[in-house]
Coordinates of C-alpha atoms and ligand atoms in Angstrom, one line a residue:
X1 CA 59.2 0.6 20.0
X2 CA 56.6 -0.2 22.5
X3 CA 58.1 -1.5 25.5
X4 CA 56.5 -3.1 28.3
X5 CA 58.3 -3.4 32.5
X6 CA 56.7 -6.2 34.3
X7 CA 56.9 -5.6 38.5
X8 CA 55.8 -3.2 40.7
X9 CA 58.4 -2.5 42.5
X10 CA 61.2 0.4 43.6
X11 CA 63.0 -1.2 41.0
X12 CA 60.9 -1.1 38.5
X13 CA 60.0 2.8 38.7
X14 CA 63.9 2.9 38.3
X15 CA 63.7 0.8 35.1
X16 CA 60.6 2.9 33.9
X17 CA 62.0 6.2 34.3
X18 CA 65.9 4.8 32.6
X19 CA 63.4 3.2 29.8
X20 CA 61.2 6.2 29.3
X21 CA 64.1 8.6 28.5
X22 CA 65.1 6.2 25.9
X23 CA 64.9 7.9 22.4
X24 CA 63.9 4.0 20.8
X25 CA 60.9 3.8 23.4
X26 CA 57.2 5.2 22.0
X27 CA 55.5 4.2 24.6
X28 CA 56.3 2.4 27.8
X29 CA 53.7 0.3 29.9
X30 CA 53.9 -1.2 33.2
X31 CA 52.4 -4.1 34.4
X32 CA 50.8 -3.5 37.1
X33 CA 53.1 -0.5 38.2
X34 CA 52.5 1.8 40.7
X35 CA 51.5 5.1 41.9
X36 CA 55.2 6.8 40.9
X37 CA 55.7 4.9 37.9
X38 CA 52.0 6.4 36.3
X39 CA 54.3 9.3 35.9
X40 CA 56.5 7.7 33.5
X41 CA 54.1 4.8 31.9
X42 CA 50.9 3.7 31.4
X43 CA 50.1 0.8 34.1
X44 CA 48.1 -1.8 33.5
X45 CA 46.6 -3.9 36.0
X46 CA 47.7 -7.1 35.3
X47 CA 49.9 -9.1 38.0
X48 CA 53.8 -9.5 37.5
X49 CA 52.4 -13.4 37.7
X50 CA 49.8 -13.5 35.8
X51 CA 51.7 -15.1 32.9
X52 CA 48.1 -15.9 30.9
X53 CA 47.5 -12.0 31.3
X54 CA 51.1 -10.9 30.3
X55 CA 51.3 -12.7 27.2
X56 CA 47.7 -12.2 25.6
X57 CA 48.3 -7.7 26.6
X58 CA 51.7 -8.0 25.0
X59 CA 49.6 -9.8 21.7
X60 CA 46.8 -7.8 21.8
X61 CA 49.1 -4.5 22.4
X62 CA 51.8 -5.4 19.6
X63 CA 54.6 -5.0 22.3
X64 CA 57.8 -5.2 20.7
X65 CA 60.3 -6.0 24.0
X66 CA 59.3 -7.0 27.4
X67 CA 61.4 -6.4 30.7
X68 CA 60.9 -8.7 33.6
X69 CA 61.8 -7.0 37.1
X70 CA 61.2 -9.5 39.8
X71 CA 62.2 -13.0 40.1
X72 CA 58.5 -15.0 40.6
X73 CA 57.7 -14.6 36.7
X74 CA 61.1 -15.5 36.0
X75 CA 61.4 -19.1 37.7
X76 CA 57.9 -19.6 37.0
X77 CA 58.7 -19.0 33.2
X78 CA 57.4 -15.7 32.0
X79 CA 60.1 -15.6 29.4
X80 CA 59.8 -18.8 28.4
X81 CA 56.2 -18.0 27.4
X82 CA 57.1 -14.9 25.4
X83 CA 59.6 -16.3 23.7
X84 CA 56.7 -19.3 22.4
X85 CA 54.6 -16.5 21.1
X86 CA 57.6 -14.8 19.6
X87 CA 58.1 -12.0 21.6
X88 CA 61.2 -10.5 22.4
X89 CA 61.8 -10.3 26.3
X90 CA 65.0 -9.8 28.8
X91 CA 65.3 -11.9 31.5
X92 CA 66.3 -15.5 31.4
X93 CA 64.3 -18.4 31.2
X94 CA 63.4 -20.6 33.8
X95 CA 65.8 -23.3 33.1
X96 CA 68.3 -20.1 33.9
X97 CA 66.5 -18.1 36.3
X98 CA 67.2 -21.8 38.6
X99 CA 70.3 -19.6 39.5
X100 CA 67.8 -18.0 42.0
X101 CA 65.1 -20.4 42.2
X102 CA 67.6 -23.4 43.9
X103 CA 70.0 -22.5 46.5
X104 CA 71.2 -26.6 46.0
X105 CA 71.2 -26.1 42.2
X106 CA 73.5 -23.0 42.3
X107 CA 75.8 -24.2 45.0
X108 CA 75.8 -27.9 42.6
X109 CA 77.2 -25.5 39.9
X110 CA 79.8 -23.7 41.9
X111 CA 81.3 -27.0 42.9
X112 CA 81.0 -28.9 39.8
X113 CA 83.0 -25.7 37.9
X114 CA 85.0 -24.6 40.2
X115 CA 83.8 -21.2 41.6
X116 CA 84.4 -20.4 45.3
X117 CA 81.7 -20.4 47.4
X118 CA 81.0 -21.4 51.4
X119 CA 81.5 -25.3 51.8
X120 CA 77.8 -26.7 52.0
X121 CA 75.4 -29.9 52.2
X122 CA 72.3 -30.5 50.7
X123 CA 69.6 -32.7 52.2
X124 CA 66.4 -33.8 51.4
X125 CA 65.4 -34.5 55.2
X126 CA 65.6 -33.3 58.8
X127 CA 67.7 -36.4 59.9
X128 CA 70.3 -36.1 57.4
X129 CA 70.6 -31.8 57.9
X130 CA 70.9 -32.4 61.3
X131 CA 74.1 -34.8 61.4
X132 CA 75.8 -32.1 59.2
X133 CA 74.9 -29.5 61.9
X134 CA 76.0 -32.2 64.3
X135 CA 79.7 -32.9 62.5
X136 CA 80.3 -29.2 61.4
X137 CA 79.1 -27.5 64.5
X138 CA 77.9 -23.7 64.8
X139 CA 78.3 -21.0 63.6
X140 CA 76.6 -22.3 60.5
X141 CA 74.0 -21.0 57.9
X142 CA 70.5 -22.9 57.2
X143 CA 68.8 -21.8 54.1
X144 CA 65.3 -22.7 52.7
X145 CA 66.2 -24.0 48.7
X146 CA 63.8 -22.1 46.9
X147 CA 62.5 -18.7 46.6
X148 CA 61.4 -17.5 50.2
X149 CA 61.3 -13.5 49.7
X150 CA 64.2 -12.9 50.7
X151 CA 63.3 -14.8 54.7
X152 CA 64.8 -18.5 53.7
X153 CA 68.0 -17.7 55.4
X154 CA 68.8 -18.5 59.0
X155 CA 72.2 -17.7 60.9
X156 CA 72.9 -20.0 63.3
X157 CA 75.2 -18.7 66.4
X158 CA 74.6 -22.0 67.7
X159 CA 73.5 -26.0 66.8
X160 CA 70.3 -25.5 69.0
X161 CA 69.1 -22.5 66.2
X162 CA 70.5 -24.5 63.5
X163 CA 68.4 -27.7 64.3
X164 CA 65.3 -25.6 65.3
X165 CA 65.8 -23.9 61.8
X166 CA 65.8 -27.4 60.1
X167 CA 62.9 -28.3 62.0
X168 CA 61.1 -25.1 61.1
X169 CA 61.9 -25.1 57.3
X170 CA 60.9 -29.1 57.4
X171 CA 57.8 -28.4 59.3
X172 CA 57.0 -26.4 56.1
X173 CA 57.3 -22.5 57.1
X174 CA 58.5 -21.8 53.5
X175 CA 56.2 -24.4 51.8
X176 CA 57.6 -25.7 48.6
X177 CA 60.6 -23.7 48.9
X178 CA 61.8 -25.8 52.1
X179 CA 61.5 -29.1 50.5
X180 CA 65.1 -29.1 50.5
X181 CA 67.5 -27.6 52.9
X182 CA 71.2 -26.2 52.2
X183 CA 73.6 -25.7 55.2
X184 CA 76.7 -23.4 54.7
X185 CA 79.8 -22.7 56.2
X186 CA 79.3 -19.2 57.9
X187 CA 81.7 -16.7 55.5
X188 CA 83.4 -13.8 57.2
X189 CA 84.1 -10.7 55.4
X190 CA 82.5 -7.4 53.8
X191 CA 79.3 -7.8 51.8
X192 CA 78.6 -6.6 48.2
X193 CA 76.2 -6.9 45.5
X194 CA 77.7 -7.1 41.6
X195 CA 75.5 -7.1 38.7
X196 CA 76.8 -8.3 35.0
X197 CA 74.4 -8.3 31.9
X198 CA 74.8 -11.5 30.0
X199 CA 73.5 -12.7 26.6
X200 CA 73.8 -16.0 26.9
X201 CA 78.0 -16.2 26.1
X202 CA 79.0 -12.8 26.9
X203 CA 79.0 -10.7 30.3
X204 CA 79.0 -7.2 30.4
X205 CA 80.0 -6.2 33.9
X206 CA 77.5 -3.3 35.2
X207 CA 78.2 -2.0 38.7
X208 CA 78.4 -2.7 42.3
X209 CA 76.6 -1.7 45.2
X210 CA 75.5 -2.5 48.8
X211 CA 72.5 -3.2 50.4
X212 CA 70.9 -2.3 54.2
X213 CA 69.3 -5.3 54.8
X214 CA 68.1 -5.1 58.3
X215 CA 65.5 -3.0 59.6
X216 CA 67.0 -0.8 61.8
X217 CA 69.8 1.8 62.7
X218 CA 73.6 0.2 63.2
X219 CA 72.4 -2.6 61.1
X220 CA 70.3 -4.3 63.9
X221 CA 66.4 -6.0 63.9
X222 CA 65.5 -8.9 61.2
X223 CA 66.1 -8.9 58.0
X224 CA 63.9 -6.7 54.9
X225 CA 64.1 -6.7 51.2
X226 CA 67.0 -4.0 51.9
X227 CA 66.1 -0.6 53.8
X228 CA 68.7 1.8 51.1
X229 CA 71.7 1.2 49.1
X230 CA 74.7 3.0 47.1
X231 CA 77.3 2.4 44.2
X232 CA 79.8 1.7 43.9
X233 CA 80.7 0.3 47.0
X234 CA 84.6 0.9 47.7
X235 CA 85.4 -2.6 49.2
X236 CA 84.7 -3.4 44.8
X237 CA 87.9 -2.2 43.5
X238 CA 89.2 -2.5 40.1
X239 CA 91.1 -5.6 41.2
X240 CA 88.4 -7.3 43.3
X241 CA 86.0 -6.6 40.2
X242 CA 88.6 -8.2 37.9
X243 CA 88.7 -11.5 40.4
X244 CA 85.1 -11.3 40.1
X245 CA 84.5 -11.8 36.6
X246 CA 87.6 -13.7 36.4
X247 CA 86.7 -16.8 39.1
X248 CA 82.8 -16.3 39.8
X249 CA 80.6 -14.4 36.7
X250 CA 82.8 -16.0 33.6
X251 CA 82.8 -19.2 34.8
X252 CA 79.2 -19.1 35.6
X253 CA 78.2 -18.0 32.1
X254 CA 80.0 -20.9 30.6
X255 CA 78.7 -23.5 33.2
X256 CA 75.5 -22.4 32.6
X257 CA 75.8 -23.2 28.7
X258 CA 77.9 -26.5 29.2
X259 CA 75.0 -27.5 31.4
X260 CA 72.5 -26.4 28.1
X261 CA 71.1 -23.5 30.1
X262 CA 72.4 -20.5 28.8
X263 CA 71.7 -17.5 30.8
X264 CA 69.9 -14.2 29.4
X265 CA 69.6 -10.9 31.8
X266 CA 71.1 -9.6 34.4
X267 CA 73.3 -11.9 36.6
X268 CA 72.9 -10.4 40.4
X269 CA 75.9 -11.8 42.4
X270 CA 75.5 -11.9 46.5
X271 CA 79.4 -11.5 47.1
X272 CA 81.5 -11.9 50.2
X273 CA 84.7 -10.2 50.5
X274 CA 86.8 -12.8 52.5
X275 CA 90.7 -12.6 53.4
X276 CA 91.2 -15.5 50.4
X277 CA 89.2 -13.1 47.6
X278 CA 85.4 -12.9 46.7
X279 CA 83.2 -15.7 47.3
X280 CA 79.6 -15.9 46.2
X281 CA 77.0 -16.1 48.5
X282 CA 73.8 -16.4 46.0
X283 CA 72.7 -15.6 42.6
X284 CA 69.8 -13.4 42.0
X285 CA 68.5 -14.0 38.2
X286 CA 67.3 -9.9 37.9
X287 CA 68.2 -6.2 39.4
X288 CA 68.4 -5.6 43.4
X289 CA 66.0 -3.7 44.7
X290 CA 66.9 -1.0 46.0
X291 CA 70.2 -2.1 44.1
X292 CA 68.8 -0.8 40.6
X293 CA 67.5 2.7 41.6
X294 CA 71.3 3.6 42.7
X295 CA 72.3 1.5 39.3
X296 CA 70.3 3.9 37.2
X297 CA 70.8 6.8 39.0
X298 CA 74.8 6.5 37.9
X299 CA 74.0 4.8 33.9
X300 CA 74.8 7.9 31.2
X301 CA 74.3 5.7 28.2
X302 CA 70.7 4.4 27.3
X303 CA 69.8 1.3 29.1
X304 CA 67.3 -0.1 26.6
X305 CA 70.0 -0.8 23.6
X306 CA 71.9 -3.0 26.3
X307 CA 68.7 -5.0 27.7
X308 CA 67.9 -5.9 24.1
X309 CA 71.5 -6.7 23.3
X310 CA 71.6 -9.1 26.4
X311 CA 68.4 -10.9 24.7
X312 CA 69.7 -10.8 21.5
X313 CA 72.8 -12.4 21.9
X314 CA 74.2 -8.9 21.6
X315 CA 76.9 -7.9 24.2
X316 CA 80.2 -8.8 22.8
X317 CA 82.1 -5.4 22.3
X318 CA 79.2 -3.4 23.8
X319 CA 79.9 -0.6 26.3
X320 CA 78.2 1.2 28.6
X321 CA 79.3 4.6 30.0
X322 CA 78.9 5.1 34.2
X323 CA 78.6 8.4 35.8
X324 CA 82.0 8.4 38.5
X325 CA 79.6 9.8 41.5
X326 CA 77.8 8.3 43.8
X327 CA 74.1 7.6 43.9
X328 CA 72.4 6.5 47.4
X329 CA 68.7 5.5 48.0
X330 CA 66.9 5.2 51.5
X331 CA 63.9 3.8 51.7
X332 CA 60.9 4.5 53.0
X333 CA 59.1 2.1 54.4
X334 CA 55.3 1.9 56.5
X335 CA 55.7 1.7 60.5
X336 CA 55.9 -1.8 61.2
X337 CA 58.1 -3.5 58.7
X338 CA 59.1 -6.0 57.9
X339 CA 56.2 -7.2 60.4
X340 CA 52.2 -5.8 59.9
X341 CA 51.7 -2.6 58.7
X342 CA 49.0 0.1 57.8
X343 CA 47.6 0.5 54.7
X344 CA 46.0 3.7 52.8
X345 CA 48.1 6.3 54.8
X346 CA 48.2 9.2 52.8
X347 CA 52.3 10.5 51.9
X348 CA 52.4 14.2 52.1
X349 CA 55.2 16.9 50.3
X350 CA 56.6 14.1 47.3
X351 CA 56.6 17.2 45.0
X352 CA 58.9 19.2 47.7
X353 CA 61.0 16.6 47.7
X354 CA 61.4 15.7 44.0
X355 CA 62.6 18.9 43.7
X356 CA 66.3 19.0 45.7
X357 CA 69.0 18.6 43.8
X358 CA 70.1 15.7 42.3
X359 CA 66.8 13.8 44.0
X360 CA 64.8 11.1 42.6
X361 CA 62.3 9.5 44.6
X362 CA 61.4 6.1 43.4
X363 CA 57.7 4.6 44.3
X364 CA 57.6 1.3 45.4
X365 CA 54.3 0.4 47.2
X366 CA 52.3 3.5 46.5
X367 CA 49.1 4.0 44.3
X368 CA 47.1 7.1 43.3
X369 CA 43.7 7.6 44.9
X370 CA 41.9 10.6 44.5
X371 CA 45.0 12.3 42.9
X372 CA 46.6 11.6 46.4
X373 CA 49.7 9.5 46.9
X374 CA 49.0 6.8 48.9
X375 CA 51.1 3.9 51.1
X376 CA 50.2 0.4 49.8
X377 CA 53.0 -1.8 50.3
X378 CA 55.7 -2.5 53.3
X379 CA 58.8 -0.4 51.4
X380 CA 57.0 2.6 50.1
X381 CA 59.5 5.0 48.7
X382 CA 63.3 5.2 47.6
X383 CA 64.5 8.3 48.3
X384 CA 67.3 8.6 45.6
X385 CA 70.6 11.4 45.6
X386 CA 73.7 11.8 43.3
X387 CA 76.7 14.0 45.0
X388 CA 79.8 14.9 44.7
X389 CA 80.9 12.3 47.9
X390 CA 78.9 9.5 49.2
X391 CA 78.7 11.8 52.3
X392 CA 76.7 14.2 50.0
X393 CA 74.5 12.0 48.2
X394 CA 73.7 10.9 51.8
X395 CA 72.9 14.5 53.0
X396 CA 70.7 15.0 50.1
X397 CA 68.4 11.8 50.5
X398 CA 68.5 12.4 54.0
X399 CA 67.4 16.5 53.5
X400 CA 64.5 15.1 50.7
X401 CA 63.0 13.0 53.4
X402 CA 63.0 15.4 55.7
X403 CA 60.6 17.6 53.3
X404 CA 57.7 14.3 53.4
X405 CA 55.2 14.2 55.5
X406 CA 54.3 10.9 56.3
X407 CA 54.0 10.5 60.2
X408 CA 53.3 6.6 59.2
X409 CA 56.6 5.7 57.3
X410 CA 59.9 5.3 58.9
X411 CA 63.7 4.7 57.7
X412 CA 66.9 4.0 58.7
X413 CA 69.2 7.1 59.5
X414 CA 72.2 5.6 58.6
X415 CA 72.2 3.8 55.0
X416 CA 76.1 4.3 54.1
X417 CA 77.5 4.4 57.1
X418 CA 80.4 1.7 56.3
X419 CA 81.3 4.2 52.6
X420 CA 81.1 7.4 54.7
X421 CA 83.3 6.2 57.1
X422 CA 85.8 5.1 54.8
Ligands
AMP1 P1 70.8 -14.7 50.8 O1 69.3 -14.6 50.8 O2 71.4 -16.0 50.4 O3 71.5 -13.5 50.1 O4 71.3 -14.5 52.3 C1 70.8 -13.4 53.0 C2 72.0 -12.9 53.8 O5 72.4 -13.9 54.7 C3 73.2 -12.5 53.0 O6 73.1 -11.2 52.4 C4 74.3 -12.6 54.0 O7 74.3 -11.5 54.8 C5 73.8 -13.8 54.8 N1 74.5 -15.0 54.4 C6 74.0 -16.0 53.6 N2 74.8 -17.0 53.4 C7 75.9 -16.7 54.1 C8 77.1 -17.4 54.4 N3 77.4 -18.6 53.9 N4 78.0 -16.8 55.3 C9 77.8 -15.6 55.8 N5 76.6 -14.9 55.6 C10 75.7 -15.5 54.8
LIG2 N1 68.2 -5.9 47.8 C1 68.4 -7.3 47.7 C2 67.6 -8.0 46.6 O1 67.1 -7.3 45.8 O2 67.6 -9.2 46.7

């Protein structure tokens, strides 16, 4: 079948390169892909939200199944578009892909149904937020509603940064997505990400992970799209998983079609691991990234049979067989992230690297010019191991980025410092 990965992303390299070792997949496309993922597909330059664009390649090019990595063409209805000119994608629709797109709607859901969550408000105006802040007191959490990149979130050690962080999401710093504001209890606890595939009644529960999200060493310096990753991630054991599904992932399915939005795709749950059990933090309607390179890294079974089963209505009694090692990423990224950075730098000794064992390295913002690799986006590369330990898989990432040469990237030095400490 001819398959095309929408998204340009670390993520979507991953997906490529699971996709393209698929014995059902003829030919494999990416729109608009990057310089890594030309390895494994043909990209085409068309943007992950350019819906117009999408739908009249994937008509013109007789695609049979379509895979939607990042959110935006999600909540802005990608799928919904496909599915009009009858053609099969995975993701959920937008009514679904809401999960994501409003922090209020989500946290609506969770109280309406019963699953635990932080305690929370949701106001339409600055007056309103800040008598919340004023009764609740710090510390607190201010988020932006809608989609904001990952920057919509704002912990506030005290009410001066919660108010100034109303103020600021009010005064429009997140456009759209801070027409509405939602202000959280502050959870304590261990952080983990947990992904389910879900066909609309069934969920299929995947693997965990965690996620680096701050820039620097020690876990220190504002907040990125995530700076490395592994799976599993140990505070997930067998019985916290089971609580999971059980009180958060189940119930979320069925609210979803009791509420006549029945979620298709992969379910993407921002967990915290609190004293009283997991509570969720936020839904993300699609893969983490750099969540997913780990993910595939560890799948042994064929991912494509399961992202058309999740479409298809599918899942019930489907399986999928996990490798038991560890997979870690660290990423990459040009000198300057999250903040301004260079462009065009040229990333030296990939093919040196590619070749340690157990190594993958995953493109994110790279392109081909001149048959050289070059830097193109703020996280560049994810520098992917398998081992034995999460120690090893560490070693490994950390000994194939030593073989670049790319004076202009950076990346932490510590991605799994909580699992190697354990
Ligand atoms: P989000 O974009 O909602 O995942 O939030 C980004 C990060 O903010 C999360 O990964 C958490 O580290 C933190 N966070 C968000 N909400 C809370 C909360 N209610 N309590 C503690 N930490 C939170
Ligand atoms: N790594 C976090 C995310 O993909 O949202």
């Amino acid at each position: 079948m001819k398959v095309l990965v929408v998204g340009s992303g670390g993520r979507e390299h991953a997906l490529c390169w699971a996709i393209a070792a698929s014995p059902l997949c003829t030919k494999l496309y990416c729109a608009p892909g990057n310089g890594g993922i030309a390895q494994e597909a043909e990209c085409v330059a068309i943007a992950a939200d350019d819906l117009d664009g999408i739908v009249g390649f994937c008509r013109d090019n007789h695609i049979d199944f379509v895979v939607v990595g990042p959110e935006q063409p999600l909540v802005l209805g990608l799928v919904d578009r496909l599915d009009a000119a009858g053609i099969k994608a995975f993701g959920p629709r937008a009514y679904a892909a809401v999960l994501e797109g409003s922090k209020g709607f989500t946290k609506d859901l969770c109280a309406r149904y019963g699953m635990p969550t932080a305690a929370y408000g949701r106001f339409g105006d600055a007056a309103a937020a800040k008598a919340f802040v004023a009764e609740k007191g710090a510390p607190i959490v201010v988020k932006a509603d809608g989609l904001a990149a990952g920057k919509g979130v704002i912990m506030a050690e005290t009410d001066a940064e919660a108010i100034a962080a109303i103020d600021d999401i009010f005064g429009g710093r997140f456009g759209a997505a801070g027409a509405e504001v939602v202000i959280e209890e502050w959870l304590i606890g261990e952080e983990a990400s947990f992904f389910a595939l879900v066909d609309g009644e069934h969920a299929l529960a995947l693997a965990t992970a965690q996620d680096h999200k701050r820039v620097g060493d020690g876990d220190t310096g504002p907040n990125t799209g995530g700076m490395g990753a592994y799976s599993p991630a140990p505070v997930m054991t067998r019985k916290v998983i089971d609580a999971v599904m059980e009180t958060i992932i189940r119930p979320t399915v069925a609210a979803m079609n009791a509420e006549g939005r029945p979620f298709r795709g992969v379910l993407f749950a921002g967990l915290m691991i609190t004293d009283n059990g997991p509570q969720l933090i936020e839904y993300n309607a699609r893969f983490g990234d750099p969540e997913c390179q780990v993910l595939m890294m560890r799948l042994k079974s064929d991912i494509l049979p399961a992202l058309i089963a999740s479409a298809d209505g599918q899942l019930a009694n489907f399986d999928l067989r996990w490798r038991d090692e560890p997979a870690l990423t660290v990423v990459m990224a040009a000198n300057g992230y999250p903040g301004d950075y260079d462009k065009g730098t040229v990333i030296g000794g990939l093919d040196e690297a590619a070749k340690a064992d157990g190594v993958q390295v995953f493109h994110a913002g790279t392109a081909l010019r001149d048959g050289k690799v070059v830097a193109t986006g703020g996280r560049v590369l994810g520098v992917t191991a398998m081992g034995t330990t999460i120690a090893e898989a560490q070693q490994r990432a950390y000994a194939a980025i030593d073989k670049l040469d790319w004076p202009e990237g950076f990346c932490r030095r510590d991605i799994g410092w909580r699992a190697v400490g354990r």
